[in-house]
Amino acid sequence: MTTFESEYINFNQRLFTLRNLSFLIEFLIYSSLIIFFNLSKFYTIIIELFLLAICCFIIISRSKTNVDLITFQENRIILNGETFNTKWIKSIDIKETYIQIKSIGSRKGLRGAVFYLEIKNKNDNYIINSFETYSDEGIVEIFSEFKKFKDEKIIIDEKLIILRIQEKIEKCQ
């Protein structure tokens, strides 16, 4: 049995992040362009409110779920997390699950890159480290442990991302 734990972040901490704030500010800047078209004040207000509702929906759906504890047992992965502020535990069969290691680039270069895992099952999808609660070493360990339990080899694309993570660990710490 192998367990990986991250720091706990409640829903308010996940909702009020700089990433969500910057998304909202960018939305407000771009949506102000609608005012310049000046169709009519009524239609402009309706369109602005509709777009603001979409923006809020995106921010809330992006912030609602967090996985903070991952346990590997025999042929199962046990995920502990929460949706909004309601805790849940999911037990997933490893044989029916697929994992991808991904990265989000940054203008800061490798130092600002964020690496995360996407666990896909036929019923559900989970994103691990969407709020940067796991360390880069932890992401590599979780990925390697998953591959070991599933008896899969790490392919070249995945090795390249792991090498980028190791390079970030060596250069930026």
Short mmCIF file of C-alpha atoms in Angstrom, two decimals:
data_model
loop_
_atom_site.label_atom_id
_atom_site.label_comp_id
_atom_site.label_asym_id
_atom_site.label_seq_id
_atom_site.Cartn_x
_atom_site.Cartn_y
_atom_site.Cartn_z
CA MET A 1 0.00 0.00 0.00
CA THR A 2 1.49 3.32 -1.11
CA THR A 3 -0.01 6.68 -0.12
CA PHE A 4 0.60 10.17 -1.49
CA GLU A 5 -0.78 13.16 0.39
CA SER A 6 -0.93 16.82 -0.52
CA GLU A 7 -1.76 19.91 1.45
CA TYR A 8 -5.44 20.49 2.13
CA ILE A 9 -7.14 23.42 0.38
CA ASN A 10 -10.79 24.19 1.06
CA PHE A 11 -13.23 25.49 -1.55
CA ASN A 12 -12.79 29.17 -0.68
CA GLN A 13 -9.01 28.89 -1.09
CA ARG A 14 -9.48 27.13 -4.42
CA LEU A 15 -12.04 29.68 -5.64
CA PHE A 16 -10.17 32.85 -4.70
CA THR A 17 -6.86 32.25 -6.46
CA LEU A 18 -4.77 34.52 -8.64
CA ARG A 19 -5.46 32.26 -11.62
CA ASN A 20 -9.22 32.75 -11.26
CA LEU A 21 -8.81 36.47 -10.62
CA SER A 22 -6.69 36.93 -13.73
CA PHE A 23 -9.25 34.95 -15.76
CA LEU A 24 -12.03 37.23 -14.49
CA ILE A 25 -10.04 40.39 -15.24
CA GLU A 26 -9.21 39.19 -18.76
CA PHE A 27 -12.88 38.39 -19.27
CA LEU A 28 -13.94 41.85 -18.14
CA ILE A 29 -11.40 43.52 -20.43
CA TYR A 30 -12.43 41.49 -23.47
CA SER A 31 -16.14 41.72 -22.76
CA SER A 32 -15.91 45.49 -22.55
CA LEU A 33 -15.32 45.39 -26.30
CA ILE A 34 -19.02 44.59 -26.67
CA ILE A 35 -19.84 48.04 -25.34
CA PHE A 36 -18.04 49.58 -28.30
CA PHE A 37 -20.34 47.81 -30.74
CA ASN A 38 -23.27 49.57 -29.04
CA LEU A 39 -26.09 47.48 -30.49
CA SER A 40 -28.51 48.88 -27.97
CA LYS A 41 -28.23 49.27 -24.25
CA PHE A 42 -30.74 46.54 -23.53
CA TYR A 43 -29.01 43.95 -25.73
CA THR A 44 -25.58 44.97 -24.45
CA ILE A 45 -26.64 44.45 -20.84
CA ILE A 46 -28.20 41.07 -21.66
CA ILE A 47 -25.09 39.91 -23.52
CA GLU A 48 -22.77 41.13 -20.73
CA LEU A 49 -24.81 39.35 -18.04
CA PHE A 50 -24.88 36.15 -20.10
CA LEU A 51 -21.11 36.22 -20.61
CA LEU A 52 -20.52 37.01 -16.93
CA ALA A 53 -22.65 33.98 -15.96
CA ILE A 54 -20.57 31.79 -18.30
CA CYS A 55 -17.36 33.17 -16.79
CA CYS A 56 -18.57 32.46 -13.23
CA PHE A 57 -19.64 28.95 -14.26
CA ILE A 58 -16.18 28.25 -15.70
CA ILE A 59 -14.41 29.53 -12.57
CA ILE A 60 -16.63 27.54 -10.19
CA SER A 61 -16.45 24.31 -12.21
CA ARG A 62 -12.65 24.64 -12.41
CA SER A 63 -12.38 25.13 -8.63
CA LYS A 64 -14.98 22.75 -7.26
CA THR A 65 -13.04 19.46 -7.07
CA ASN A 66 -9.71 18.66 -5.46
CA VAL A 67 -7.95 15.33 -4.82
CA ASP A 68 -5.69 15.49 -1.78
CA LEU A 69 -4.90 11.84 -0.95
CA ILE A 70 -4.04 9.00 -3.34
CA THR A 71 -3.56 5.42 -2.18
CA PHE A 72 -2.49 2.44 -4.30
CA GLN A 73 -3.70 -0.95 -3.03
CA GLU A 74 -3.21 -4.13 -5.06
CA ASN A 75 -5.40 -3.52 -8.14
CA ARG A 76 -7.16 -0.38 -6.92
CA ILE A 77 -6.55 3.34 -6.61
CA ILE A 78 -8.30 5.04 -3.71
CA LEU A 79 -8.79 8.77 -4.22
CA ASN A 80 -9.78 11.01 -1.32
CA GLY A 81 -10.94 14.47 -2.21
CA GLU A 82 -13.73 16.93 -1.98
CA THR A 83 -16.25 18.60 -4.22
CA PHE A 84 -17.03 22.08 -2.96
CA ASN A 85 -16.60 21.31 0.79
CA THR A 86 -18.04 17.78 0.76
CA LYS A 87 -15.46 15.04 1.23
CA TRP A 88 -15.63 11.86 -0.85
CA ILE A 89 -13.67 8.63 -1.36
CA LYS A 90 -13.54 6.82 -4.72
CA SER A 91 -12.09 3.38 -5.30
CA ILE A 92 -11.11 2.76 -8.92
CA ASP A 93 -9.85 -0.39 -10.63
CA ILE A 94 -6.37 0.23 -12.07
CA LYS A 95 -6.93 -2.07 -15.07
CA GLU A 96 -9.83 0.10 -16.28
CA THR A 97 -7.99 3.37 -15.71
CA TYR A 98 -5.69 5.43 -17.90
CA ILE A 99 -3.25 8.11 -16.73
CA GLN A 100 -1.64 11.02 -18.58
CA ILE A 101 1.07 13.33 -17.35
CA LYS A 102 0.68 16.85 -18.71
CA SER A 103 2.14 20.30 -18.30
CA ILE A 104 1.01 23.89 -18.54
CA GLY A 105 3.73 26.12 -19.90
CA SER A 106 4.55 29.54 -18.57
CA ARG A 107 6.14 32.73 -19.80
CA LYS A 108 8.60 32.35 -16.94
CA GLY A 109 10.03 29.30 -18.65
CA LEU A 110 10.57 25.98 -16.95
CA ARG A 111 10.43 27.56 -13.48
CA GLY A 112 6.79 28.57 -13.95
CA ALA A 113 5.60 25.36 -15.62
CA VAL A 114 2.91 23.39 -13.80
CA PHE A 115 2.80 19.61 -14.13
CA TYR A 116 -0.34 17.62 -13.41
CA LEU A 117 -1.86 14.17 -13.85
CA GLU A 118 -5.12 13.32 -15.54
CA ILE A 119 -6.66 10.05 -14.39
CA LYS A 120 -9.38 8.81 -16.71
CA ASN A 121 -11.82 6.03 -16.05
CA LYS A 122 -14.84 5.01 -18.10
CA ASN A 123 -17.07 6.78 -15.55
CA ASP A 124 -15.01 9.67 -14.21
CA ASN A 125 -12.03 11.92 -14.87
CA TYR A 126 -9.81 13.35 -12.14
CA ILE A 127 -7.10 15.99 -12.29
CA ILE A 128 -4.29 15.65 -9.78
CA ASN A 129 -2.32 18.81 -8.88
CA SER A 130 -4.66 21.32 -10.51
CA PHE A 131 -4.03 23.65 -7.54
CA GLU A 132 -0.29 22.90 -7.28
CA THR A 133 -0.65 21.05 -3.98
CA TYR A 134 1.68 18.18 -4.92
CA SER A 135 5.40 18.64 -5.43
CA ASP A 136 6.99 17.89 -8.79
CA GLU A 137 8.72 14.86 -7.24
CA GLY A 138 5.33 13.67 -5.98
CA ILE A 139 3.82 13.89 -9.46
CA VAL A 140 6.62 11.75 -10.90
CA GLU A 141 6.32 9.23 -8.05
CA ILE A 142 2.52 8.94 -8.43
CA PHE A 143 2.88 8.47 -12.19
CA SER A 144 5.62 5.84 -11.80
CA GLU A 145 3.67 4.01 -9.10
CA PHE A 146 0.58 3.90 -11.30
CA LYS A 147 2.56 2.51 -14.22
CA LYS A 148 4.18 -0.07 -11.92
CA PHE A 149 0.84 -1.26 -10.51
CA LYS A 150 -0.71 -1.44 -13.99
CA ASP A 151 2.40 -3.15 -15.48
CA GLU A 152 2.73 -0.58 -18.27
CA LYS A 153 5.88 0.84 -19.72
CA ILE A 154 6.50 4.57 -19.83
CA ILE A 155 6.38 5.71 -23.45
CA ILE A 156 8.72 8.28 -25.03
CA ASP A 157 6.31 11.24 -24.75
CA GLU A 158 5.85 10.56 -21.05
CA LYS A 159 9.61 10.18 -20.56
CA LEU A 160 10.15 13.59 -22.14
CA ILE A 161 7.75 15.23 -19.69
CA ILE A 162 9.39 13.38 -16.78
CA LEU A 163 12.78 14.63 -17.98
CA ARG A 164 11.39 18.21 -18.03
CA ILE A 165 10.14 17.74 -14.47
CA GLN A 166 13.54 16.42 -13.36
CA GLU A 167 15.25 19.33 -15.10
CA LYS A 168 12.94 21.75 -13.27
CA ILE A 169 13.72 20.04 -9.96
CA GLU A 170 17.48 20.24 -10.55
CA LYS A 171 17.58 23.81 -11.85
CA CYS A 172 14.92 25.55 -9.80
CA GLN A 173 15.43 24.24 -6.28
#
